[in-house]
XYZ file of C-alpha atoms in Angstrom:
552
model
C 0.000 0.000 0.000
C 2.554 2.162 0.791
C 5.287 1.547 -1.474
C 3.351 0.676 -4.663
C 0.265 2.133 -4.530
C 1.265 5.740 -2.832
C 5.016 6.409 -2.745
C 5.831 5.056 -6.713
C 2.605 6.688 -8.125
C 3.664 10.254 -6.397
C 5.780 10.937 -9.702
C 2.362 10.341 -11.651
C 0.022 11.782 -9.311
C 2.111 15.401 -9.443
C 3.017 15.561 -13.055
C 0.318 14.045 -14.997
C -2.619 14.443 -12.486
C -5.108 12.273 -10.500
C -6.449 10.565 -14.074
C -2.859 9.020 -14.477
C -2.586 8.418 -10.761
C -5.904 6.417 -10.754
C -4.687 4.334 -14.468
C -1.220 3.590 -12.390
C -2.877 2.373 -9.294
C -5.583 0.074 -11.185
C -2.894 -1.097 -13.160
C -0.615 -2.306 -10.469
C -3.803 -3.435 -8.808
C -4.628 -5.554 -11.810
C -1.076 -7.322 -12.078
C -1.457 -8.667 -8.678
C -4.571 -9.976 -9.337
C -7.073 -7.763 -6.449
C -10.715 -8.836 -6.264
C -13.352 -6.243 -7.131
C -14.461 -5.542 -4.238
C -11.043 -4.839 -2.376
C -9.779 -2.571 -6.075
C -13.388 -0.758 -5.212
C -12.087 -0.341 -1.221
C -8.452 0.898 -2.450
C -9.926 2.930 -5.398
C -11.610 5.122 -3.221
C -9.296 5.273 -0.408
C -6.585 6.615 -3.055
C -8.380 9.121 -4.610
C -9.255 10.609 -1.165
C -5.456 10.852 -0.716
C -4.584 11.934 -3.863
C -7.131 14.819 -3.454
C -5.829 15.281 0.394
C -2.136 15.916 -1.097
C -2.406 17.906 -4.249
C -4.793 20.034 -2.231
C -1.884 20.572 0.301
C 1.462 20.457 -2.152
C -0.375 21.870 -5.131
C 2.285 21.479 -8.235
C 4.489 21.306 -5.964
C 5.951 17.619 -5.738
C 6.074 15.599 -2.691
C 9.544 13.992 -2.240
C 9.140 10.357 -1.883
C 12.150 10.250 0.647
C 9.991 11.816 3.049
C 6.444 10.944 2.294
C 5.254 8.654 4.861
C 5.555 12.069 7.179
C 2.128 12.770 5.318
C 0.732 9.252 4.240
C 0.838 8.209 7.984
C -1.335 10.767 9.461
C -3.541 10.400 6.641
C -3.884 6.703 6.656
C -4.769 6.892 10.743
C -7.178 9.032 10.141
C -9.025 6.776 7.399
C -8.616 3.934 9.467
C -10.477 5.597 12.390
C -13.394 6.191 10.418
C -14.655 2.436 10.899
C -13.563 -0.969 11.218
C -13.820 -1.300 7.311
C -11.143 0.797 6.720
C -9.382 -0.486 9.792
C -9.259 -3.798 7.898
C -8.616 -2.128 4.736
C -5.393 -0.228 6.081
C -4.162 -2.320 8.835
C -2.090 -0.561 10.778
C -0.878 3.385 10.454
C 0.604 6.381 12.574
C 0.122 5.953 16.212
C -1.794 2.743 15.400
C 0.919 0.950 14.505
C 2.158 -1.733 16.051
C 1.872 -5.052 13.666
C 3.939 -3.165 10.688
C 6.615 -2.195 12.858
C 7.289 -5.618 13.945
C 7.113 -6.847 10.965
C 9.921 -3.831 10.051
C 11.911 -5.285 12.284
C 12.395 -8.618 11.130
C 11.998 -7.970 7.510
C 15.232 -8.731 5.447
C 16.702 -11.227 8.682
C 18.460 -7.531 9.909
C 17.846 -6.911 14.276
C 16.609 -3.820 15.714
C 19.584 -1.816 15.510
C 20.702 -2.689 11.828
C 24.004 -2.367 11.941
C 24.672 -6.116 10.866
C 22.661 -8.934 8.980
C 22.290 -12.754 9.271
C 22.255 -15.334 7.198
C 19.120 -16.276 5.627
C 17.793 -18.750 2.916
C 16.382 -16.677 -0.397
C 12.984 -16.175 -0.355
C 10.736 -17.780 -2.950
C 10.021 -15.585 -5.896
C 6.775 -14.043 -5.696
C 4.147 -12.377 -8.743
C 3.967 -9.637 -6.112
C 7.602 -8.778 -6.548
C 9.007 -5.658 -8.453
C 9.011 -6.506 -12.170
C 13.065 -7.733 -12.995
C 12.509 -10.615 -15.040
C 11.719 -10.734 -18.363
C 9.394 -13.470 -19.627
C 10.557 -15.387 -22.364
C 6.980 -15.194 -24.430
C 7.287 -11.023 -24.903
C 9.804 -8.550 -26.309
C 12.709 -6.473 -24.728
C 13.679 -3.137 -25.496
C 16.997 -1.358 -24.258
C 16.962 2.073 -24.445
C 19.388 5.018 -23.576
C 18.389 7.929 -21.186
C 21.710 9.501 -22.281
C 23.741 12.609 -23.942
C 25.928 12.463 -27.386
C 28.919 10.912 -26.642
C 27.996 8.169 -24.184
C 28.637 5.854 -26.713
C 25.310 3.905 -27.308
C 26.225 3.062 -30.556
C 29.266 1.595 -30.130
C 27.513 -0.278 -27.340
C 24.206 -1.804 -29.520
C 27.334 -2.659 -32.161
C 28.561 -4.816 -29.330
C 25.287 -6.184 -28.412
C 24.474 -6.859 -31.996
C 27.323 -9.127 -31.881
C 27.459 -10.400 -29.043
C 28.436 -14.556 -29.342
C 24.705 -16.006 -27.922
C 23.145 -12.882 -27.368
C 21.394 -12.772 -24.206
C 21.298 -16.451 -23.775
C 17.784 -16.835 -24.328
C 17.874 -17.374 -28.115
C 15.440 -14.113 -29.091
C 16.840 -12.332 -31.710
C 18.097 -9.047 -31.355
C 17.996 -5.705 -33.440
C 18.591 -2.359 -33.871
C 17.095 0.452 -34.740
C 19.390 3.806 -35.126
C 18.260 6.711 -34.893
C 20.729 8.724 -37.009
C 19.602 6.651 -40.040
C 15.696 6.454 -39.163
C 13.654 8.886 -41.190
C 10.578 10.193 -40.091
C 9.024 9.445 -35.807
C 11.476 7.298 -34.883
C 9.750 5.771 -31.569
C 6.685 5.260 -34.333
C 8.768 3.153 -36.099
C 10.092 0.981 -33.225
C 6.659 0.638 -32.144
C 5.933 -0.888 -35.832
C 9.187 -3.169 -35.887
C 8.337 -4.517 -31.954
C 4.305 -5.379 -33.713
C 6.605 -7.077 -36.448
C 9.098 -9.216 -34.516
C 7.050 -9.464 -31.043
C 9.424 -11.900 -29.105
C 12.888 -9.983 -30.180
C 14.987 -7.623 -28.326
C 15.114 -4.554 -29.764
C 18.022 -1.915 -29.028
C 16.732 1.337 -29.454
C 20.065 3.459 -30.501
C 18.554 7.353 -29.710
C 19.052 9.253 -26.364
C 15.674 8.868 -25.141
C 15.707 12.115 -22.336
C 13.076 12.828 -21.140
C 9.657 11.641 -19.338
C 7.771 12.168 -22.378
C 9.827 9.685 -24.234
C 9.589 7.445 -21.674
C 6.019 7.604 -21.403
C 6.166 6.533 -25.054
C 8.033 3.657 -24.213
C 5.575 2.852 -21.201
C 2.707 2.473 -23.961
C 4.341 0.614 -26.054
C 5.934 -1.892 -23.722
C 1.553 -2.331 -22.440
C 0.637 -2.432 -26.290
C 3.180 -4.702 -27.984
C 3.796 -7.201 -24.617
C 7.056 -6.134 -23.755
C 9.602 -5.041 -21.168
C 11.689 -1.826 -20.827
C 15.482 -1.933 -20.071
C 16.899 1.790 -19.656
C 20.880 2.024 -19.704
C 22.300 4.725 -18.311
C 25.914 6.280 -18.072
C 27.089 6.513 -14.540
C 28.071 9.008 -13.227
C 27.743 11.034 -9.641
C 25.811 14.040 -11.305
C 25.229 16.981 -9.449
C 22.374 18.182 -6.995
C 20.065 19.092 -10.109
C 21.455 17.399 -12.597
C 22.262 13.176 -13.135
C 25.518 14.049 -15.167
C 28.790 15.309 -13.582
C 30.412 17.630 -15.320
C 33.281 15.355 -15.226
C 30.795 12.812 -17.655
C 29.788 16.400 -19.350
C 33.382 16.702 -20.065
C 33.979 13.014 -21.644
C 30.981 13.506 -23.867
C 31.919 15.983 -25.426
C 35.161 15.209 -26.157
C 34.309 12.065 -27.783
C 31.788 13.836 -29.822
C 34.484 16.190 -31.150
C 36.810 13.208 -31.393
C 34.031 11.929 -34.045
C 34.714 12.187 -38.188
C 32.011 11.938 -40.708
C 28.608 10.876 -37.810
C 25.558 10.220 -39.922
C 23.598 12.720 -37.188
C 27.059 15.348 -38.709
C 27.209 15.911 -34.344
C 30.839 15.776 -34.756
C 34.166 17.788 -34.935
C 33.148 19.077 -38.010
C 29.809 20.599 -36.724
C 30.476 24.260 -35.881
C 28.043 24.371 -32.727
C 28.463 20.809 -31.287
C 28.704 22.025 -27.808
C 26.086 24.132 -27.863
C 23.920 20.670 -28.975
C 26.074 18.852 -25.885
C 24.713 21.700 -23.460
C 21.096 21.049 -24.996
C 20.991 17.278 -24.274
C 22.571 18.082 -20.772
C 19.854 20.653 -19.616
C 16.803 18.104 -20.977
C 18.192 16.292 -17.483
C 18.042 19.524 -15.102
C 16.056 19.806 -12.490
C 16.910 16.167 -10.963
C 19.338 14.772 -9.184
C 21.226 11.386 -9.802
C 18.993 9.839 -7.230
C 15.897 10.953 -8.101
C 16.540 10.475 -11.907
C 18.048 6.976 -11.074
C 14.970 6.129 -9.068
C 12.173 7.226 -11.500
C 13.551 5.095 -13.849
C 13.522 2.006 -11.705
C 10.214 3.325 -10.605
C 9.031 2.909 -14.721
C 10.800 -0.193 -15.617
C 11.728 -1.703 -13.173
C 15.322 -2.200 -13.477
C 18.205 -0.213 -14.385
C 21.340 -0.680 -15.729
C 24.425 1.333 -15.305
C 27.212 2.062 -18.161
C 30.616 2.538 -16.351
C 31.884 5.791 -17.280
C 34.432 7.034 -15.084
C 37.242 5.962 -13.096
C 36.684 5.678 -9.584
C 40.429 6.754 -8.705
C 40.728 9.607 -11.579
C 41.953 12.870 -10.573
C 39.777 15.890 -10.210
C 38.770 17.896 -13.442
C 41.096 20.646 -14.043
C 40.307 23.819 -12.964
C 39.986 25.350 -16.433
C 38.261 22.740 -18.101
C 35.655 23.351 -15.002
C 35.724 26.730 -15.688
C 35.424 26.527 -19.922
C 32.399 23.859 -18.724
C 30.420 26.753 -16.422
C 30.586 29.390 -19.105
C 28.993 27.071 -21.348
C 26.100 26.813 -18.859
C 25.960 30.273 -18.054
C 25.786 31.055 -21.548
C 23.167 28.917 -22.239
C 20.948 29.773 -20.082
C 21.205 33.554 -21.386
C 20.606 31.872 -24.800
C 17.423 29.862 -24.066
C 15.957 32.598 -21.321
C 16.192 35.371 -24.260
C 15.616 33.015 -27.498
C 14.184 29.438 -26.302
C 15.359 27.014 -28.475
C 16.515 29.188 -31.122
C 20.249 27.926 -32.468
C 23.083 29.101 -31.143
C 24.828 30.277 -34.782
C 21.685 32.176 -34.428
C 20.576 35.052 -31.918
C 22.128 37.902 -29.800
C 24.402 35.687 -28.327
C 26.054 34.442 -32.045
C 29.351 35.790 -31.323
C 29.907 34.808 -27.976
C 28.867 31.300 -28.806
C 30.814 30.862 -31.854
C 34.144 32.553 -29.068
C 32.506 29.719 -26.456
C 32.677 26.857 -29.170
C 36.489 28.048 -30.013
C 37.373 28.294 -26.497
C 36.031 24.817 -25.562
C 37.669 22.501 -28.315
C 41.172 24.065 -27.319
C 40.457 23.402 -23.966
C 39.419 19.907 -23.980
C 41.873 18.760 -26.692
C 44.468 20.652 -24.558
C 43.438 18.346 -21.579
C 43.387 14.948 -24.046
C 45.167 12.821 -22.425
C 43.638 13.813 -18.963
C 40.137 12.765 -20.480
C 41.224 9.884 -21.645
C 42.807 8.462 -19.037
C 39.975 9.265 -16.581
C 37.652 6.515 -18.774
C 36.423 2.999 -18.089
C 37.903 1.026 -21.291
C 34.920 0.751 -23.770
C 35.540 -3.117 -23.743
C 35.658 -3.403 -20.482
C 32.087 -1.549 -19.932
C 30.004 -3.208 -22.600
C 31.007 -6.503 -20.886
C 29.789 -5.273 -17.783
C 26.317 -4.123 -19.679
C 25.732 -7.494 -21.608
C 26.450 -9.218 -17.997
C 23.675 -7.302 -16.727
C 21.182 -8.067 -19.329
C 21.532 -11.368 -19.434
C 20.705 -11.359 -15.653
C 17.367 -9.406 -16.308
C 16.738 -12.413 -19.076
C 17.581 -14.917 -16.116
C 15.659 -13.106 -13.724
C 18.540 -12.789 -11.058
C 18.933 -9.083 -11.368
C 18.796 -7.251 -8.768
C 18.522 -3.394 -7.971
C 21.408 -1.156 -7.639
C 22.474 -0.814 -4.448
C 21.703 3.162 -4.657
C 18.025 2.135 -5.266
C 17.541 -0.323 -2.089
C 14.853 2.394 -0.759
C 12.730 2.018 -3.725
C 11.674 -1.341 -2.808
C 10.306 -2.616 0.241
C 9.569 -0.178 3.398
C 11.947 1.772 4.758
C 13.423 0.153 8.214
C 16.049 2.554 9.386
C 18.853 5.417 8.560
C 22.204 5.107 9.178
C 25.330 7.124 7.753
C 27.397 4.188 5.570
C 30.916 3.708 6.232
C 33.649 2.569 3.574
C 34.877 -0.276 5.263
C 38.448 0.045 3.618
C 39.188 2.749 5.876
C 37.626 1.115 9.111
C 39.942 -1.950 8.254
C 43.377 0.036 7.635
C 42.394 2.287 11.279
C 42.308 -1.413 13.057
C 45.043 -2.258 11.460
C 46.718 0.839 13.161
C 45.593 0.310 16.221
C 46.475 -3.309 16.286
C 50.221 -2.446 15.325
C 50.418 -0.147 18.937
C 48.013 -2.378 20.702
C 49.032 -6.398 20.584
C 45.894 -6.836 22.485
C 43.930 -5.836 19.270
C 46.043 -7.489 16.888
C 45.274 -11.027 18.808
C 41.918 -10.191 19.077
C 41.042 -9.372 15.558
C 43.146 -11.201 13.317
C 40.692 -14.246 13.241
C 37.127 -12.643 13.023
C 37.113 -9.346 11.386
C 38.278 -9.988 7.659
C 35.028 -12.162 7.713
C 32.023 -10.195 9.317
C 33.124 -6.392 8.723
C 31.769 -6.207 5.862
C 29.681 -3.155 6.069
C 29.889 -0.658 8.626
C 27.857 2.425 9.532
C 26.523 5.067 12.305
C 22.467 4.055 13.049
C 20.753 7.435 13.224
C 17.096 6.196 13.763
C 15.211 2.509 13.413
C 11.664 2.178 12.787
C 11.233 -0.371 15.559
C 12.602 1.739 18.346
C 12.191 4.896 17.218
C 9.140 5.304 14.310
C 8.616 6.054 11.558
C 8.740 9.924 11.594
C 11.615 9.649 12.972
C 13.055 7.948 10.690
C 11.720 9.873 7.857
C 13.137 13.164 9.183
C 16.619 12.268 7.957
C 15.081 12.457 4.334
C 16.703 16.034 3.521
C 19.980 14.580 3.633
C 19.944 11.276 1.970
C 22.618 11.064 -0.098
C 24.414 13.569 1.731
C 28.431 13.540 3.121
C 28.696 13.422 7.000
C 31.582 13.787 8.463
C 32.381 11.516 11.036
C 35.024 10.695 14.015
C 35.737 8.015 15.821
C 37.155 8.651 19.203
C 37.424 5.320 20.978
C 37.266 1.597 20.384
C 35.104 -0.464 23.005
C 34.973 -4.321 23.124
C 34.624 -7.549 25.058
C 34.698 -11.619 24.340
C 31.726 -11.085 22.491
C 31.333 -7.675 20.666
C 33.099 -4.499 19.363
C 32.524 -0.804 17.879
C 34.023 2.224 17.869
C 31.870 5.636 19.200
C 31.428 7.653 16.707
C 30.338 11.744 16.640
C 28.638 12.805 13.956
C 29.347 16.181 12.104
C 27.031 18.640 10.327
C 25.427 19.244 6.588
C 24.779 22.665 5.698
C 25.271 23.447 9.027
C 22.741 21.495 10.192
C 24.007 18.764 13.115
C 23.359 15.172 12.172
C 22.118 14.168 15.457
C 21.348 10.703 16.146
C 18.222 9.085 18.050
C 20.652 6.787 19.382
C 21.883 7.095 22.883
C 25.184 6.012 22.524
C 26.347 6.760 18.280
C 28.319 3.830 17.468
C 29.875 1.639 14.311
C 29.324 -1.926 15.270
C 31.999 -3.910 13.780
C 31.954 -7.400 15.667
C 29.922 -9.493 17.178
C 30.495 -13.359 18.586
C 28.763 -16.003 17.729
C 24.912 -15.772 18.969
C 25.171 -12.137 19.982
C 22.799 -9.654 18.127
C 24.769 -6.835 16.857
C 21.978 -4.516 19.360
C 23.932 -5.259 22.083
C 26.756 -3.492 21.395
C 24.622 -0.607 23.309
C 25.738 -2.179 26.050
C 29.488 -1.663 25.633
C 29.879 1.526 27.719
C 28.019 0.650 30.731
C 30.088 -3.059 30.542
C 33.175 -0.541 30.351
C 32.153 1.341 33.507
C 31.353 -1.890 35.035
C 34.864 -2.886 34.220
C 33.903 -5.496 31.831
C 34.629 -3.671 28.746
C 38.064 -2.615 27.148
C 38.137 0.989 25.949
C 41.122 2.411 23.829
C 40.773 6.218 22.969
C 42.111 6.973 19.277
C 43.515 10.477 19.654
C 43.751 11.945 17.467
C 40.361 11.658 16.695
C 39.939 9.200 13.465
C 37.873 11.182 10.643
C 36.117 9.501 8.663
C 33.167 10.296 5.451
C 30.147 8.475 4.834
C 27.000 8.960 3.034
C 23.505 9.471 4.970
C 21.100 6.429 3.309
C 17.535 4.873 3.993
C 17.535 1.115 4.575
C-alpha cells in the first residue's frame, strides 16, 4: 500500500494528475490480481489521498524520501473512520504496532541494523518488483543519455554479441541517425513485427515524455523496458557530472564523418552537448536513477568514469560553467533558437572556439579518466543477461525504492575502518590477537544508526530524508569491546550546518559481534566498560572519517 500504490505513483500523481494516478494504481492493482471488491475499497481510499495531497502540495511535488511524514497521518485518520477501513489499512501512525514488527524482522536484519544474518532466499513471488523478463514477450533497451555516451558503439557490441542474451530471441537495432521520419513510431511498428525480439533502441531517449512513449508501447506490444544509463555522480540538479559532461563531449568532437554530422566538423556541437545536458536539469542522480527504476523496473548502469581519476582541471571546469551560463542567457532570451543564431552568435561561436582548445588541450587527462569501452560493454551485456535470467537485482543506490523503509544510518567505507584497526592493532598487541581471526570475515559493512523504525518510528526515521545522499563527516574517538562484541563511538558532524544528530543514545559503528550475539547489544558496551567489563582504547587523534547518509 505504501510503497506501490502511494510512494511510486507520487511521480504520476504530481506531473500528470489524479487521471494518471488512478490508471497507475488500477494497473498495479490488476497485475497482482485484487478482487473487485477490495480494487473498489483501495480505489476510493486513493483518490481521497490523492485529493488530500495535491490540495496541500499543489504542483508542488512531494519527495518520496519523506512521504510517509504525510501518508501516515492520513492513513490513521481513514482507518479511524470504521472498522472497514481499519481492515482495509491495517495498521498506520500511532496505530501501529503489527507493521513495525514486521519492520523489524523484515530482510533477517535486528533492531539496531548495523549487521545482517544469514538467511535462505525467499521464494520468488508475482507480487515482486518486475526484474525478469518473460521469455513469451519482447525487450527493449533504451538510452536515457547525452551524445557521446557511446550507445552506438555499445548496440554494435550487443548486436554481436556470441549467444546474445542467452535466451535465443533475436536481437535488433534500430538507429536513430539513419531512421527517417518518428522514430519511436517506427520501433513501435518493428516490436508489432518481430514481437518476441529484443530490440536496441540506438537514440538518447531524455526525457519523461519519451519514456512515457516507451511505457505504452511496452503495455501495447507485450514487452519489457530496459533503460541504460551512463554513470556518473551528477550533481544536486542534474544526473551528469560535469566530469561525464566533459567526456561527452570530447568524444563527440573526437568523431569524423557521424551520420547525425554531431561531430568535430559541426560548428556548434557544444552548444547541442549543453542542450541534451539541460533536458536532465532539475533532478538529481537519485531521483533520476529512481524514476527510472520506478518505470521499468530495473536499471542498468554504463561505467563511465574511473573511480580513482583525478579531479577535473580547474579550467576545463571553468570553460564547462561558461557554457552553462551562456546557455541559459541563450534559451531565457531566445528558447530554443540555435546558437549560430541570436544575440548571443558571437559569444557562442568565441565559447565553441574556447572549448575545443580546452578539452583537446586536456586529451590525455580525459582519456585516461575513462572505463575502457571493452571493459564496460562486458559489464552491460552481464547485466542483461541477468534481467533475461531473472537474477537481477537493484542497484544498491536504489535499495529504498523497494520494500519499506526500516532505518537510517550514515554508511561507512569499510576500507578505511579496516586500515584504522590495522593501526591500532600495530600499537596495541591486544587488538592485533583479538582481531586477526574474526574481522576480515564479518566487517563487511559498517555504519553510524541514526534512527530505526522499531525503536524509534517512523517519523523519525523519515526526518533524515533532507539529507539522503548527503556527506557526513564523522570521528571516531574510541574503540570499546569484550569476548563477544566491538565498535568504535562515533560523533557525527554537520550538513549545511545542520548537526546530524542521532536518536541513538550512545552513536556507534558496530563492527563485531560473537557467535549468537545480536549486533543490538553493542549498546551495552559503555556501561560493561564502567562496570569494568569492557576494554576501551581512545584513538587520539580523533579518526575522521566520510560516509553517506542512506535509507535502509
Amino acid at each position: 500500500l505504501r510503497t506501490f500504490l502511494i510512494r511510486n505513483g507520487l511521480s504520476t500523481l504530481f506531473k500528470d494528475g489524479p487521471s494518471a494516478y488512478k490508471a497507475y494504481y488500477l494497473r498495479q492493482m490488476n497485475i497482482w490480481g485484487t478482487s473487485a471488491v477490495k480494487q473498489r475499497q483501495l480505489s476510493k481510499m486513493l483518490d481521497e489521498w490523492a485529493v488530500y495531497i495535491r490540495r496541500k502540495y499543489g504542483n508542488k511535488q512531494l519527495s518520496s524520501s519523506v512521504y510517509l511524514t504525510e501518508a501516515e497521518p492520513f492513513l490513521e485518520q481513514y482507518a479511524r473512520r470504521s472498522p472497514e477501513n481499519q481492515v482495509l489499512i491495517g495498521s498506520a501512525g500511532n496505530l501501529v504496532r503489527v507493521e513495525e514488527f514486521l519492520a523489524v524482522i523484515e530482510g533477517g536484519r535486528d533492531e539496531e541494523g548495523d549487521l545482517e544474518t544469514e538467511r535462505e532466499a525467499p521464494p520468488s513471488s508475482p507480487r515482486q518488483a518486475k526484474d525478469e523478463v518473460q521469455k513469451d514477450e519482447g525487450l527493449i533497451v533504451f538510452f536515457p543519455g547525452i551524445p557521446g555516451c557511446a550507445k552506438s558503439a555499445l548496440c554494435k557490441e550487443l548486436l554481436n554479441a556470441p549467444g546474445g542474451l542467452g535466451d535465443n530471441r533475436p536481437i535488433h537495432t534500430l538507429m536513430g541517425d539513419l531512421t527517417k521520419g518518428k522514430y519511436w513510431q517506427k520501433v513501435a511498428d518493428e516490436r508489432r513485427r518481430k514481437p518476441y525480439s529484443v530490440m536496441l533502441a540506438d537514440k538518447n531517449a531524455p526525457n519523461e515524455e519519451v519514456w512515457r512513449q516507451i511505457e505504452d508501447m511496452c503495455r501495447r506490444t507485450r514487452a519489457s523496458a530496459v533503460p541504460v544509463v551512463p554513470d556518473s555522480g551528477g550533481t544536486e540538479s542534474n544526473p551528469f557530472s560535469l566530469d561525464a559532461l566533459a567526456v561527452f563531449m570530447f568524444r563527440v568532437l573526437e568523431r569524423v564523418n557521424h551520420p547525425g554530422n554531431l561531430d568535430k566538423n559541426s560548428p556548434n556541437a557544444g552548444y547541442v552537448l549543453l542542450m541534451f545536458y539541460h533536458l536532465y536539469e532539475g533532478k538529481s542522480r537519485k531521483e533520476f536513477d529512481g524514476e527510472l527504476v520506478e518505470r521499468f523496473g530495473s536499471l542498468i548502469k554504463m561505467p563511465l568514469l574511473k573511480d580513482d581519476r583525478s579531479p577535473l582541471p580547474d579550467h576545463v571546469r571553468s570553460v564547462l560553467e561558461e557554457g552553462i551560463s551562456l546557455y541559459k542567457l541563450h534559451t531565457s532570451k531566445h528558447g530554443r533558437l540555435e546558437s549560430t543564431k541570436g544575440s548571443y552568435a558571437q559569444e557562442w561561436a568565441k565559447w565553441e572556439k574556447q572549448m575545443r582548445e580546452t578539452l583537446f588541450g586536456n586529451a590525455d587527462y580525459l582519456q585516461s579518466i575513462q572505463v575502457p569501452f571493452e571493459s564496460a560493454a562486458k559489464q552491460v551485456l552481464e547485466q542483461l543477461k541477468l534481467i533475461a535470467k531473472g537474477e537481477y537485482k537493484a542497484p544498491s543506490t536504489e535499495k529504498r525504492n523497494f520494500g519499506t523503509i526500516v532505518f537510517a544510518a550514515v554508511s561507512l567505507p569499510v576500507t578505511e575502518i579496516q586500515s584504522l584497526l590495522v593501526e591500532l592493532a600495530g600499537k596495541d598487541p591486544t587488538i592485533d590477537l583479538f582481531f586477526k581471526e574474526d574481522l576480515e570475515r564479518n566487517l563487511k559493512k559498517a555504519h553510524v544508526t541514526l534512527a530505526h523504525k522499531r525503536s524509534h518510528g517512523v517519523t523519525a526515521v523519515a526526518s533524515y530524508g533532507p539529507y539522503v545522499n548527503r556527506n557526513v563527516p564523522v570521528e571516531l574517538t574510541s574503540l570499546l569491546f569484550t569476548d563477544k562484541m566491538a565498535a568504535f563511538e562515533a560523533h557525527l558532524g554537520s550538513v549545511d550546518d545542520e548537526k546530524i544528530v542521532s536518536k541513538n543514545q550512545w552513536p556507534h559503528v558496530t563492527i563485531w559481534t560473537g557467535v549468537g550475539v545480536i549486533p543490538k547489544e553493542a549498546n551495552m558496551l559503555p556501561q560493561l566498560h564502567s562496570e569494568g567489563k569492557a576494554t576501551l582504547i581512545e584513538i587520539n587523534p580523533p579518526f575522521t572519517i566520510s560516509g553517506t547518509l542512506e535509507f535502509y
